[in-house]
Amino acid sequence: MQDQFQRQINYLRISVTDRCNLRCLYCMPEDGVELISREEVLRWEEILKIVQSCVKAGIRKVRLTGGEPLIRLGLTAFVRQLGEIPEIDDIALTTNGILLPQYAKELKAAGLKRVNISLDTLRPERFARITRGGSLAKVWAGVEAAVSAGLEPLKFNCVVMRGTNDDELPDFARLTLTRTFHVRFIELMPIGSSDKWAGGSRVTIPEIKEKLAELGPLLPREQVTGGGPAKYYTLPEAKGTIGFISAMSEHFCAACNRLRMTSEGKLRPCLHSKQEVDLRTPLRAGAGVDDLAAIVAQAVARKPKQHSMVDDGWADNERVMSQIGG
Ligand code: SAM
Ligand code: SF4
């Protein structure tokens, strides 16, 4: 699938739930999140049919996200069904890691290839504050469970916030010295519950690199499997890599290869645009895989050239990040 800007669209991110067992400061409000009703959320067999239509339209890689994907029952069985679609060559998961001790092994056996774990601090009290109550020890147990299950390469997503966790960047980078972890630093985006304050708290990628200078030179290196928009480097002698994802200071829209789908079946050609294409209504009205594939192709044709995020509050969205999947 090629869009009007000659981008090859082959990657689908599916939010399987808008619910979460954490409440990260920048992603969800503490309370009062409007949750999608159960009838509105797509059933697994409905998601599967949409994936089949997306595959027909050219999708080859799928990532499951949320909300927190591991809190939805039936995820492992769904991964197994995805694994049976021969055209899909990569199935990945983005998770906060809390439930990985329970699910890592069975997910791997079902065909999941790798996980990205979101982790913004290595300090337990700080973790509890950023996630509004989460346990860092549980995430670390999840990390080890993922490694022993063979869900690799294991990537960390660390959203950097000024005055909150930007004093820990060298500590995160040091993790790559002894372990084959891929630590990715992400610029805070004005989306979700951070839309009004992200600008002042964002630490740009050039600033992040400066904060890592004490560790020695960052040596550019080739892409890590499924590397997406991150640019990767390595510290001398390190086992893992350090990646930088800059949605704001240097956006990567020209190379964007993805589509997103919300848990109620809205296809989003761009994370940052409220433009959505409803797949659930035609699906529930009886549309077949071919009909849905045609709608997917139309959505791709309308994919914007680039995002229009600005710092001082972002009007072009009605969803928080937990509803879109990041
Ligand atoms: N719950 C899972 C997790 O946290 O990995 C999956 C969903 S979460 C919405 C996906 C990713 O979006 C996470 O890595 C999170 O850090 C990131 N994210 C959420 N809000 C963000 C924001 N305002 N700016 C940058 N990244 C954000
Ligand atoms: Fe939940 Fe992930 Fe959002 Fe944190 S970033 S609140 S873990 S969906």
Coordinates of C-alpha atoms and ligand atoms in Angstrom, one line a residue:
M1 CA 0.0 0.0 0.0
Q2 CA 1.5 3.3 -1.0
D3 CA 0.0 6.6 0.0
Q4 CA 0.0 9.8 -1.9
F5 CA 3.4 10.8 -0.5
Q6 CA 5.0 7.6 -1.7
R7 CA 5.2 6.0 1.8
Q8 CA 4.8 2.3 2.0
I9 CA 2.1 1.5 4.6
N10 CA 2.7 -2.0 6.0
Y11 CA 2.4 -1.6 9.8
L12 CA -0.8 -1.7 11.9
R13 CA -1.0 -0.8 15.6
I14 CA -4.1 -2.1 17.3
S15 CA -5.3 -0.8 20.6
V16 CA -7.1 -3.8 22.0
T17 CA -8.5 -1.9 25.1
D18 CA -8.7 1.7 26.3
R19 CA -8.5 0.4 29.9
C20 CA -5.3 0.4 31.9
N21 CA -4.0 -0.8 35.3
L22 CA -1.8 2.4 35.6
R23 CA -2.5 6.1 35.3
C24 CA 0.7 7.7 33.8
L25 CA 0.8 11.4 34.3
Y26 CA 1.2 12.2 30.6
C27 CA -1.2 9.7 29.3
M28 CA -4.4 9.4 31.3
P29 CA -6.1 11.7 33.8
E30 CA -6.2 10.4 37.4
D31 CA -9.9 9.7 37.2
G32 CA -12.8 10.7 35.0
V33 CA -11.5 9.0 31.9
E34 CA -14.5 8.2 29.7
L35 CA -14.3 4.5 28.9
I36 CA -15.6 2.9 25.8
S37 CA -18.6 0.7 26.6
R38 CA -18.2 -3.1 26.2
E39 CA -20.6 -3.3 23.2
E40 CA -18.6 -0.7 21.4
V41 CA -15.3 -2.5 21.9
L42 CA -14.5 -4.8 19.0
R43 CA -14.7 -8.5 19.9
W44 CA -11.6 -10.6 19.1
E45 CA -13.1 -12.2 16.0
E46 CA -14.0 -8.7 14.7
I47 CA -10.5 -7.5 15.2
L48 CA -9.2 -10.6 13.4
K49 CA -11.5 -9.9 10.4
I50 CA -10.2 -6.3 10.3
V51 CA -6.6 -7.6 10.4
Q52 CA -7.3 -9.9 7.6
S53 CA -8.6 -7.0 5.5
C54 CA -5.6 -4.9 6.4
V55 CA -3.3 -7.8 5.4
K56 CA -5.2 -7.9 2.1
A57 CA -4.5 -4.2 1.7
G58 CA -0.8 -4.7 2.4
I59 CA -0.2 -4.8 6.2
R60 CA 2.7 -7.1 7.2
K61 CA 3.5 -6.1 10.7
V62 CA 1.1 -5.9 13.7
R63 CA 1.7 -4.4 17.2
L64 CA -0.8 -4.8 20.0
T65 CA -1.1 -1.9 22.4
G66 CA -3.8 -0.2 24.5
G67 CA -4.5 1.0 27.2
E68 CA -2.8 -1.9 28.7
P69 CA -3.2 -4.8 26.3
L70 CA -2.3 -7.5 28.9
I71 CA -5.4 -6.7 30.9
R72 CA -7.7 -7.9 28.2
L73 CA -8.6 -11.6 28.5
G74 CA -8.0 -13.7 25.5
L75 CA -4.9 -11.8 24.2
T76 CA -2.8 -15.0 23.9
A77 CA -5.4 -16.8 21.9
F78 CA -5.6 -13.8 19.6
V79 CA -1.9 -13.7 19.1
R80 CA -2.0 -17.3 18.1
Q81 CA -4.7 -16.5 15.5
L82 CA -2.5 -13.7 14.2
G83 CA 0.4 -16.1 14.0
E84 CA -1.7 -18.3 11.6
I85 CA -1.9 -15.5 9.0
P86 CA 1.1 -16.3 6.8
E87 CA 1.5 -12.8 5.4
I88 CA 2.2 -11.3 8.8
D89 CA 5.9 -11.5 9.5
D90 CA 6.1 -9.6 12.8
I91 CA 3.8 -9.5 15.9
A92 CA 4.9 -7.3 18.7
L93 CA 3.4 -5.9 21.9
T94 CA 3.7 -2.6 23.8
T95 CA 3.1 -3.0 27.5
N96 CA 3.7 -1.4 30.9
G97 CA 5.1 -4.9 31.8
I98 CA 3.2 -5.4 35.1
L99 CA 1.5 -8.5 33.9
L100 CA 4.4 -10.0 31.9
P101 CA 5.4 -12.5 34.7
Q102 CA 2.0 -14.1 34.1
Y103 CA 1.8 -14.0 30.3
A104 CA 5.4 -13.8 28.8
K105 CA 5.9 -17.5 28.3
E106 CA 2.5 -18.3 26.8
L107 CA 2.6 -15.2 24.5
K108 CA 6.0 -16.4 23.2
A109 CA 4.6 -19.9 22.6
A110 CA 1.6 -18.3 20.8
G111 CA 3.8 -16.5 18.3
L112 CA 4.6 -13.1 19.8
K113 CA 8.0 -12.0 18.7
R114 CA 9.0 -9.2 21.0
V115 CA 7.9 -6.6 23.5
N116 CA 8.4 -2.9 24.1
I117 CA 8.1 -2.1 27.8
S118 CA 7.3 1.5 28.9
L119 CA 9.5 2.6 31.8
D120 CA 10.2 6.2 32.7
T121 CA 12.2 5.8 35.9
L122 CA 14.4 3.3 37.7
R123 CA 13.4 4.6 41.2
P124 CA 10.5 2.9 42.9
E125 CA 9.0 6.0 44.6
R126 CA 9.2 8.0 41.5
F127 CA 7.7 5.1 39.5
A128 CA 4.7 5.1 41.9
R129 CA 4.3 8.9 41.4
I130 CA 4.6 8.9 37.6
T131 CA 2.2 6.0 37.2
R132 CA 0.0 7.1 40.1
G133 CA 0.5 3.9 42.2
G134 CA 2.4 1.4 40.1
S135 CA 5.1 -1.0 41.4
L136 CA 8.5 -0.8 39.8
A137 CA 9.4 -4.3 41.2
K138 CA 6.5 -5.8 39.2
V139 CA 7.8 -4.2 36.0
W140 CA 11.3 -5.6 36.6
A141 CA 9.8 -9.0 37.2
G142 CA 8.1 -8.5 33.9
V143 CA 11.3 -7.6 32.2
E144 CA 13.1 -10.7 33.4
A145 CA 10.1 -12.8 32.5
A146 CA 10.2 -11.4 28.9
V147 CA 13.9 -12.1 28.6
S148 CA 13.6 -15.6 29.9
A149 CA 10.7 -16.3 27.5
G150 CA 12.9 -15.1 24.6
L151 CA 10.8 -12.1 23.7
E152 CA 13.7 -10.2 22.2
P153 CA 15.0 -7.7 21.3
L154 CA 13.6 -6.1 24.4
K155 CA 13.1 -2.4 24.0
F156 CA 12.3 0.2 26.7
N157 CA 10.3 3.3 26.0
C158 CA 11.2 6.1 28.3
V159 CA 9.3 9.4 27.9
V160 CA 11.6 12.2 29.2
M161 CA 10.1 14.9 31.3
R162 CA 12.0 17.9 32.6
G163 CA 12.3 18.0 36.4
T164 CA 10.6 14.6 36.6
N165 CA 13.0 12.0 35.3
D166 CA 15.6 13.8 33.2
D167 CA 18.3 13.3 35.9
E168 CA 18.1 9.5 35.3
L169 CA 19.1 9.5 31.6
P170 CA 22.7 8.3 32.2
D171 CA 21.3 5.5 34.5
F172 CA 19.0 4.3 31.8
A173 CA 21.8 4.4 29.2
R174 CA 24.1 2.4 31.5
L175 CA 21.6 -0.4 31.4
T176 CA 22.8 -1.0 27.9
L177 CA 26.4 -1.6 29.0
T178 CA 25.8 -5.0 30.5
R179 CA 22.5 -6.2 28.9
T180 CA 21.2 -6.4 25.4
F181 CA 18.5 -3.9 26.1
H182 CA 17.4 -1.2 23.6
V183 CA 16.6 1.9 25.6
R184 CA 14.6 4.5 23.6
F185 CA 14.2 8.0 24.8
I186 CA 11.0 9.6 23.6
E187 CA 10.1 13.3 23.4
L188 CA 7.0 14.1 25.4
M189 CA 4.1 14.9 23.1
P190 CA 1.2 17.3 23.7
I191 CA -1.4 14.6 23.5
G192 CA -3.6 12.9 26.1
S193 CA -3.5 14.3 29.6
S194 CA -0.3 16.2 28.9
D195 CA -1.6 18.3 26.1
K196 CA -1.5 21.5 28.1
W197 CA 1.8 21.0 29.8
A198 CA 4.0 19.0 27.5
G199 CA 5.7 22.0 25.9
G200 CA 7.3 23.2 29.2
S201 CA 8.3 19.7 30.3
R202 CA 9.7 18.4 27.0
V203 CA 13.4 17.6 26.8
T204 CA 14.4 17.6 23.2
I205 CA 16.6 14.9 21.7
P206 CA 19.6 17.2 21.3
E207 CA 19.3 18.0 25.1
I208 CA 19.0 14.3 25.9
K209 CA 22.2 13.6 24.0
E210 CA 24.0 16.3 25.9
K211 CA 22.9 14.8 29.2
L212 CA 24.4 11.5 28.1
A213 CA 27.8 13.0 27.1
E214 CA 29.4 12.0 30.4
L215 CA 29.2 8.3 29.3
G216 CA 31.4 8.8 26.2
P217 CA 30.7 9.0 22.5
L218 CA 27.4 7.8 21.0
L219 CA 28.3 5.7 18.0
P220 CA 25.7 5.5 15.3
R221 CA 24.5 2.0 14.5
E222 CA 22.2 0.2 12.1
Q223 CA 18.5 -0.3 12.8
V224 CA 17.4 -2.7 15.5
T225 CA 14.7 -5.1 14.4
G226 CA 11.4 -3.2 14.0
G227 CA 13.2 -0.1 14.9
G228 CA 10.6 2.3 13.4
P229 CA 11.2 6.0 13.9
A230 CA 14.0 5.6 16.4
K231 CA 17.6 6.5 15.5
Y232 CA 20.0 4.1 17.2
Y233 CA 23.4 4.6 18.8
T234 CA 25.6 2.5 21.0
L235 CA 28.1 3.3 23.8
P236 CA 31.6 1.9 23.3
E237 CA 31.6 -1.8 24.4
A238 CA 27.9 -1.8 25.2
K239 CA 25.7 -4.8 24.6
G240 CA 22.5 -2.9 23.9
T241 CA 21.7 0.3 22.1
I242 CA 20.2 3.7 22.8
G243 CA 17.5 5.0 20.6
F244 CA 16.0 8.5 20.2
I245 CA 12.4 9.1 19.1
S246 CA 11.8 12.7 18.2
A247 CA 8.2 13.3 17.3
M248 CA 8.4 17.0 18.0
S249 CA 11.9 18.6 17.5
E250 CA 12.5 16.6 14.3
H251 CA 9.5 14.7 13.2
F252 CA 9.7 11.5 11.2
C253 CA 6.4 11.8 9.2
A254 CA 8.2 11.4 5.8
A255 CA 9.1 7.8 6.8
C256 CA 5.8 6.9 8.6
N257 CA 4.7 3.5 7.6
R258 CA 1.8 3.0 10.0
L259 CA -1.9 2.9 10.6
R260 CA -3.6 2.7 14.0
M261 CA -6.8 1.3 15.1
T262 CA -8.7 2.1 18.3
S263 CA -10.4 -0.5 20.3
E264 CA -13.8 0.4 18.9
G265 CA -12.7 0.0 15.4
K266 CA -11.7 3.5 14.3
L267 CA -8.8 3.5 11.9
R268 CA -6.4 6.5 12.4
P269 CA -4.1 7.2 9.5
C270 CA -2.1 9.6 11.7
L271 CA -1.6 9.4 15.5
H272 CA -1.9 13.1 15.8
S273 CA -4.9 13.9 13.6
K274 CA -8.5 13.4 14.8
Q275 CA -9.4 12.1 11.3
E276 CA -10.7 8.6 11.8
V277 CA -12.3 6.0 9.5
D278 CA -15.0 3.9 11.1
L279 CA -14.6 0.2 10.4
R280 CA -17.0 -1.2 13.0
T281 CA -20.2 0.1 11.4
P282 CA -19.6 -1.6 8.0
L283 CA -18.2 -4.6 9.8
R284 CA -21.3 -5.1 11.9
A285 CA -23.5 -4.4 8.9
G286 CA -22.0 -7.4 7.2
A287 CA -19.1 -6.1 5.2
G288 CA -16.7 -8.8 4.1
V289 CA -12.9 -8.8 4.1
D290 CA -12.7 -7.4 0.6
D291 CA -15.1 -4.5 1.4
L292 CA -13.1 -3.6 4.5
A293 CA -9.8 -3.8 2.6
A294 CA -11.2 -1.2 0.2
I295 CA -12.1 1.1 3.1
V296 CA -8.6 0.6 4.6
A297 CA -7.1 1.6 1.2
Q298 CA -9.2 4.7 1.2
A299 CA -8.0 5.6 4.7
V300 CA -4.4 5.2 3.5
A301 CA -5.1 7.5 0.6
R302 CA -6.1 10.2 3.1
K303 CA -3.1 9.8 5.4
P304 CA -1.8 13.4 6.1
K305 CA 1.6 14.4 5.0
Q306 CA 2.7 15.3 8.5
H307 CA 1.3 16.0 11.9
S308 CA 0.3 19.4 13.1
M309 CA 1.1 19.2 16.8
V310 CA 2.0 22.5 18.5
D311 CA 3.1 23.1 22.0
D312 CA 0.5 25.4 23.5
G313 CA -2.4 23.0 23.9
W314 CA -3.4 20.8 21.0
A315 CA -6.8 21.2 19.7
D316 CA -6.9 18.7 16.9
N317 CA -7.7 15.7 19.0
E318 CA -10.4 14.4 21.2
R319 CA -8.7 11.3 22.6
V320 CA -6.1 10.6 25.2
M321 CA -3.1 8.4 24.4
S322 CA -4.5 5.3 26.2
Q323 CA -7.4 5.3 23.7
I324 CA -5.1 5.4 20.6
G325 CA -2.3 3.2 21.7
G326 CA 0.8 5.4 21.3
Ligands
SAM1 N1 0.1 0.6 28.3 C1 1.1 0.3 27.3 C2 2.4 1.0 27.7 O1 2.4 1.9 28.5 O2 3.4 0.6 27.1 C3 0.7 0.6 25.9 C4 -0.1 1.8 25.6 S1 0.8 3.4 25.9 C5 -0.4 4.6 25.4 C6 2.0 3.4 24.5 C7 3.1 4.3 24.6 O3 2.6 5.7 24.5 C8 3.9 4.2 25.9 O4 5.3 3.9 25.7 C9 3.8 5.6 26.5 O5 4.9 6.0 27.2 C10 3.5 6.5 25.3 N2 2.9 7.7 25.6 C11 1.7 8.0 26.2 N3 1.4 9.3 26.2 C12 2.5 9.9 25.7 C13 2.8 11.3 25.5 N4 2.0 12.3 25.8 N5 4.0 11.6 24.9 C14 4.8 10.6 24.5 N6 4.6 9.3 24.6 C15 3.4 9.0 25.2
SF4_2 FE1 -1.5 3.0 30.9 FE2 0.4 2.9 29.1 FE3 -1.0 5.1 29.4 FE4 0.7 4.4 31.3 S1 1.2 4.9 29.1 S2 -1.4 5.1 31.6 S3 0.6 2.3 31.2 S4 -1.8 3.2 28.7

